[in-house]
Amino acid sequence: MPDWTPATWLIAAGRSRVAGDPLNVAPVFASNFYLPADRLYSRTDGTPTSDALEELLGGLEHGRALAFASGMAAVAVVFGRLPVGSRIAVPTDPYHGVAGIVDEGEAHGRWTVDRLDQADTPAWLDALRTCDLVWLESPENPMMTVADLPTICGAPRRDGTLVAVDSTFATPLNQQPLDYGADIVMHSATKFIGGHSDLLGGVLITRDDELYDEFHRRRLLYGATIGAMEAFLTIRGARTLALRLERAQQNALELAQRLDAHPGIARVLYPGLPSHGTHDVARAFMTGFGAMLSFETTGTGERASEVCARAELINHATSLGGVESTMERRAVIAGQERIPPTLIRLSVGCEDVEDLWADLDQALRPS
Ligand SMILES: *Cc1c(COP(=O)(O)O)cnc(C)c1O
């Protein structure tokens, strides 16, 4: 990347800069290309549109990026390369799709699994000496636990152990796992990178050319390549990531503080609050605390459901990272029954914070 800040790179990268070309790389709707050529077939070779997206995302993490049809497609490629008999370490409550892949592989006898508390740094340091894949997700969904990534990713490890970080909640702007020593960083581009809840996309970024080639081969074998329209929309969304994130995380801190003081709230989980268990860890290396927070209402799970239903501005919907705020209970999702029943996960968007607060306040009023 030239000597630009990430915020500038997001706007400047992935453009041809050739006279007569459009400023924005077009969505190239093509499965196949005239021969002879380096690019034969888009499942294998991507499109000029996905090339531009990969340049943009790779530059942010200082590595080589591969774009996928979804975050889960990217995850599947990382786990799919593990030989039978591998040992893996994952957080106790990873993203539920990741948990699904991990649990299924374990049930089929493909691998053994160490499930570790993300705040327990010594346990992760041990895993680096015993596991083939160490998979972190930080901040972790939905308790917002932040792993000490610089310590864990930079620690000594057994030869061949790979460290991967699902950095979706942090975005490429708040932390750089590859800089700390991770081998792989993964993002669901569906979330903050795309930013408008109108696409599915994923990305893997690495500095290891052999891993890159392996991921590329697996992407074509699995048919997990991103579509041209999705790549185009992801670039379009990513142009404003720095602006959106700045606003959204300002909003998130303000809402977290106000919720914390609200009598209808039992607990707020936001790494930006000094009361959060991993606040100090986050503050030591993250450049922002992100726009995701969770809170528990007083009373029952039904009351938490009422709060979601009564919101008029905040969208009662799953997923996250859009300009529009969304919230939902997580315990009602299959496989997430361990999450407290009164927990609501809020993805804070870019609306005016006073409007967001007024909406939360009216939704929290006792019925
Ligand atoms: C959404 C999400 C994924 C999966 O990404 P998709 O684009 O939905 O396939 C993985 N990890 C985290 C943390 C996510 O939020």
XYZ file of C-alpha atoms and ligand atoms in Angstrom:
382
model
C 0.000 0.000 0.000
C 1.399 3.467 -0.784
C 1.923 5.729 2.190
C -1.809 6.240 2.750
C -3.830 5.789 5.884
C -6.388 2.963 5.864
C -9.247 5.473 5.556
C -7.702 6.833 2.350
C -6.822 3.375 1.033
C -10.481 2.337 1.382
C -11.430 5.127 -1.000
C -8.435 5.024 -3.344
C -7.679 1.317 -3.825
C -9.120 -1.041 -6.422
C -9.247 1.479 -9.269
C -7.574 1.041 -12.662
C -6.421 4.677 -13.080
C -6.084 4.039 -16.831
C -7.227 6.905 -19.089
C -10.691 6.219 -20.469
C -11.537 3.546 -17.873
C -14.388 4.155 -15.452
C -13.341 5.227 -11.943
C -15.194 2.282 -10.493
C -14.437 -1.229 -11.703
C -17.690 -2.495 -13.206
C -19.442 -5.674 -12.135
C -18.172 -8.062 -14.810
C -20.944 -10.600 -15.281
C -19.095 -13.517 -16.820
C -18.518 -17.195 -16.145
C -16.018 -17.657 -18.977
C -13.511 -15.642 -21.024
C -12.066 -15.904 -24.566
C -8.962 -18.070 -24.890
C -6.039 -17.935 -24.793
C -6.010 -15.980 -21.542
C -4.862 -16.119 -17.935
C -8.460 -15.821 -16.823
C -10.527 -18.769 -18.068
C -13.472 -19.251 -15.766
C -14.696 -17.077 -12.922
C -15.105 -19.859 -10.330
C -11.407 -20.565 -10.826
C -9.982 -17.130 -11.520
C -12.503 -14.619 -10.155
C -13.456 -11.528 -12.161
C -11.864 -8.097 -12.587
C -14.415 -6.979 -9.983
C -13.288 -9.494 -7.363
C -9.650 -8.651 -8.189
C -10.335 -5.018 -7.259
C -12.028 -6.056 -4.011
C -9.094 -8.319 -3.123
C -6.613 -5.517 -3.747
C -8.626 -3.244 -1.478
C -9.033 -5.730 1.390
C -5.535 -7.224 1.148
C -3.961 -3.781 1.389
C -5.807 -3.013 4.627
C -4.362 -6.078 6.372
C -1.007 -5.960 4.542
C -1.503 -9.387 2.968
C -3.025 -11.171 -0.014
C -6.797 -11.446 0.021
C -9.198 -13.966 -1.482
C -12.874 -13.025 -1.664
C -15.567 -15.625 -1.024
C -19.292 -15.986 -1.570
C -19.884 -15.548 2.177
C -18.023 -15.471 5.457
C -18.930 -19.121 6.015
C -17.492 -20.097 2.628
C -14.195 -18.585 3.768
C -14.418 -20.393 7.122
C -15.159 -23.721 5.399
C -12.011 -23.367 3.290
C -9.806 -22.937 6.375
C -11.273 -25.929 8.229
C -11.553 -27.999 5.026
C -7.786 -28.172 4.628
C -7.256 -29.908 7.992
C -6.261 -33.571 7.688
C -8.189 -36.218 9.629
C -6.830 -36.493 13.161
C -6.081 -32.778 13.574
C -6.466 -30.961 16.851
C -8.058 -27.522 16.902
C -8.684 -24.810 19.476
C -11.737 -22.555 19.259
C -13.474 -20.104 21.617
C -16.242 -21.533 23.809
C -18.927 -19.588 21.907
C -17.715 -18.921 18.385
C -20.023 -17.625 15.659
C -22.732 -20.295 15.421
C -21.827 -21.244 11.844
C -18.234 -21.851 12.922
C -19.509 -23.873 15.880
C -21.575 -25.919 13.422
C -18.537 -26.825 11.311
C -16.430 -27.564 14.400
C -19.097 -29.730 16.060
C -19.808 -31.699 12.905
C -16.138 -32.432 12.241
C -15.770 -33.551 15.848
C -18.846 -35.826 15.617
C -17.449 -37.375 12.419
C -14.093 -38.032 14.107
C -12.235 -35.616 11.835
C -10.607 -33.665 14.622
C -10.498 -33.147 18.367
C -11.462 -29.787 19.809
C -10.203 -27.655 22.698
C -12.878 -25.081 23.586
C -11.186 -22.219 25.404
C -12.326 -19.111 27.219
C -11.073 -16.308 25.069
C -9.951 -14.297 28.088
C -7.761 -17.202 29.314
C -4.552 -16.230 27.521
C -2.365 -18.990 29.113
C -4.773 -21.659 27.772
C -4.333 -20.245 24.250
C -0.555 -20.176 24.649
C -0.709 -23.895 25.521
C -2.925 -24.565 22.497
C -0.228 -23.074 20.253
C 2.021 -25.960 21.282
C -0.518 -28.758 20.804
C -2.997 -27.765 18.082
C -2.850 -27.725 14.287
C -5.283 -24.815 14.012
C -5.891 -22.132 16.627
C -9.045 -20.218 15.703
C -9.809 -16.990 17.539
C -12.806 -14.702 17.147
C -12.272 -11.295 18.653
C -14.317 -9.473 19.807
C -16.344 -12.619 20.324
C -20.006 -12.896 19.572
C -22.142 -12.062 21.622
C -20.320 -11.491 24.954
C -17.782 -9.184 23.235
C -14.812 -10.904 24.882
C -11.578 -9.578 23.402
C -8.628 -11.973 23.086
C -5.142 -10.673 23.798
C -4.267 -11.009 20.121
C -0.766 -9.465 20.186
C 0.298 -11.850 22.967
C -1.346 -14.975 21.536
C -0.530 -14.404 17.854
C 3.049 -13.436 18.634
C 3.838 -16.286 21.042
C 6.090 -19.250 20.235
C 4.265 -22.204 18.710
C 4.797 -25.709 17.432
C 5.979 -26.006 13.828
C 2.982 -26.111 11.510
C 0.431 -24.650 13.930
C -1.705 -22.079 12.135
C -3.343 -19.147 13.899
C -6.500 -17.698 12.346
C -8.546 -14.733 13.581
C -12.173 -14.030 12.733
C -11.890 -10.250 12.880
C -15.420 -9.477 11.638
C -16.516 -7.440 14.695
C -13.296 -5.409 14.738
C -13.223 -4.690 10.975
C -9.814 -4.240 9.309
C -9.626 -0.797 10.946
C -9.624 -1.641 14.671
C -7.005 -4.412 14.733
C -4.479 -6.037 12.365
C -4.065 -9.699 13.383
C -1.467 -10.449 10.683
C 0.742 -7.679 12.069
C 0.615 -9.381 15.487
C 1.721 -12.699 13.971
C -1.493 -14.498 12.926
C -1.307 -16.518 9.693
C -4.865 -15.925 8.541
C -7.430 -13.193 9.082
C -11.034 -13.791 8.136
C -13.908 -11.320 7.757
C -17.546 -11.723 6.959
C -17.793 -8.875 4.424
C -21.558 -9.222 4.815
C -21.199 -7.149 7.980
C -19.262 -3.895 8.450
C -17.180 -4.074 5.261
C -20.269 -4.225 3.030
C -22.156 -2.163 5.577
C -25.618 -1.997 4.013
C -27.199 -5.412 4.689
C -27.567 -6.025 0.966
C -24.978 -8.707 0.172
C -23.160 -11.820 1.350
C -19.388 -11.933 1.130
C -16.316 -13.175 2.941
C -12.564 -12.805 2.794
C -9.401 -14.602 3.865
C -6.148 -12.674 4.006
C -2.686 -14.171 4.505
C 0.958 -13.299 3.873
C 1.923 -16.920 3.256
C 2.006 -17.674 -0.479
C 1.576 -21.422 0.015
C -1.509 -20.893 2.165
C -2.846 -18.417 -0.371
C -2.453 -20.998 -3.167
C -4.113 -23.654 -1.040
C -7.068 -21.394 -0.215
C -7.356 -20.429 -3.868
C -7.465 -24.092 -4.925
C -10.059 -24.898 -2.298
C -12.182 -21.895 -3.266
C -12.424 -23.187 -6.824
C -13.040 -26.776 -5.698
C -15.846 -25.713 -3.342
C -17.295 -23.208 -5.808
C -17.009 -20.559 -3.101
C -15.946 -17.629 -5.309
C -17.732 -14.298 -4.749
C -20.175 -13.166 -7.460
C -19.438 -10.041 -9.506
C -22.435 -8.087 -8.207
C -21.546 -8.903 -4.624
C -17.924 -7.907 -5.211
C -19.076 -4.609 -6.752
C -21.423 -3.863 -3.848
C -18.771 -4.799 -1.292
C -16.326 -2.324 -2.823
C -19.021 0.329 -2.918
C -19.823 -0.246 0.731
C -16.184 -0.435 1.807
C -15.467 3.048 0.430
C -17.231 4.535 3.475
C -16.163 1.990 6.093
C -13.970 4.436 8.019
C -16.731 7.060 8.172
C -19.412 4.567 9.113
C -17.312 2.876 11.768
C -16.266 6.147 13.372
C -19.881 7.241 13.734
C -21.186 3.822 14.734
C -18.643 3.256 17.477
C -19.185 6.743 18.891
C -22.869 5.894 19.031
C -22.116 2.502 20.583
C -20.074 3.979 23.446
C -22.745 6.581 24.179
C -25.537 3.986 24.163
C -23.486 1.549 26.262
C -22.963 4.242 28.915
C -26.618 5.240 28.978
C -27.826 1.625 29.061
C -25.413 0.940 31.907
C -27.176 3.606 33.987
C -30.718 2.478 33.036
C -32.817 0.783 35.753
C -34.292 -1.703 33.240
C -30.871 -3.090 32.366
C -29.062 -5.789 34.360
C -25.745 -5.734 32.505
C -24.068 -4.146 29.485
C -21.302 -5.914 27.559
C -19.194 -3.497 25.534
C -15.377 -3.634 25.439
C -15.305 0.170 25.594
C -16.793 0.205 29.104
C -14.226 -0.027 31.929
C -16.569 -2.563 33.591
C -16.126 -5.051 30.717
C -13.917 -8.017 31.642
C -11.575 -7.487 28.694
C -11.613 -3.666 28.533
C -7.936 -3.346 29.478
C -6.893 -5.991 26.960
C -8.871 -4.241 24.218
C -7.537 -0.817 25.138
C -3.961 -2.035 24.899
C -4.063 -2.796 21.179
C -7.396 -2.041 19.493
C -7.783 1.372 17.880
C -11.551 1.354 18.461
C -13.984 -0.709 20.514
C -16.339 -1.417 17.639
C -20.051 -0.925 17.162
C -21.325 -4.182 18.670
C -22.705 -4.362 22.178
C -24.923 -6.692 24.143
C -27.137 -5.965 27.121
C -29.299 -7.964 29.448
C -32.666 -6.636 30.470
C -34.012 -7.141 33.955
C -36.807 -9.714 34.208
C -37.418 -12.607 31.860
C -36.512 -13.541 28.314
C -40.054 -12.589 27.330
C -39.427 -9.074 28.522
C -36.296 -8.970 26.343
C -38.415 -10.118 23.388
C -40.917 -7.328 24.129
C -38.123 -4.771 24.056
C -37.053 -6.005 20.594
C -40.646 -5.942 19.368
C -41.359 -2.445 20.722
C -38.408 -0.775 19.008
C -39.534 1.428 16.140
C -36.235 2.752 14.793
C -33.873 -0.078 15.706
C -34.652 -2.984 13.396
C -35.615 -6.260 15.029
C -33.402 -8.408 12.801
C -30.393 -10.656 12.904
C -26.989 -9.877 11.392
C -24.950 -6.758 11.999
C -22.650 -4.120 10.670
C -25.139 -2.139 8.581
C -25.708 1.611 8.582
C -29.049 0.771 10.181
C -29.088 -0.473 13.784
C -30.362 -4.003 14.389
C -30.986 -5.991 17.538
C -32.117 -9.459 18.490
C -32.095 -11.987 21.298
C -29.408 -14.598 20.723
C -30.642 -17.339 23.077
C -33.593 -18.101 20.766
C -31.232 -19.194 17.963
C -30.723 -22.950 17.649
C -27.449 -23.952 19.276
C -27.199 -20.666 21.220
C -29.202 -21.785 24.260
C -26.165 -21.170 26.482
C -26.493 -17.441 25.904
C -28.405 -15.705 28.773
C -32.146 -15.553 27.877
C -32.378 -11.826 28.552
C -29.394 -10.945 26.352
C -30.018 -8.650 23.391
C -27.246 -8.079 20.868
C -27.304 -4.621 19.355
C -25.457 -3.710 16.189
C -25.200 0.046 16.427
C -25.612 1.885 13.135
C -25.081 5.430 11.954
C -28.392 7.027 12.930
C -28.423 10.081 15.206
C -27.574 8.819 18.690
C -30.395 10.809 20.309
C -32.953 9.088 18.084
C -31.434 5.706 18.910
C -31.528 6.444 22.618
C -35.110 7.717 22.522
C -36.108 4.481 20.797
C -34.302 2.247 23.314
C -35.695 4.253 26.201
C -39.306 3.899 25.012
C -38.786 0.191 24.208
C -37.426 -0.385 27.737
C -40.308 1.350 29.508
C -42.150 -1.137 31.744
C -45.338 -2.360 30.065
C -21.655 -13.318 10.084
C -20.432 -13.867 10.679
C -19.777 -14.963 10.098
C -20.313 -15.664 8.875
O -20.375 -14.823 7.767
P -21.509 -14.924 6.615
O -21.119 -13.841 5.689
O -22.842 -14.755 7.271
O -21.375 -16.280 6.004
C -18.619 -15.423 10.707
N -18.137 -14.834 11.822
C -18.739 -13.789 12.407
C -18.144 -13.194 13.624
C -19.902 -13.265 11.850
O -20.506 -12.226 12.442
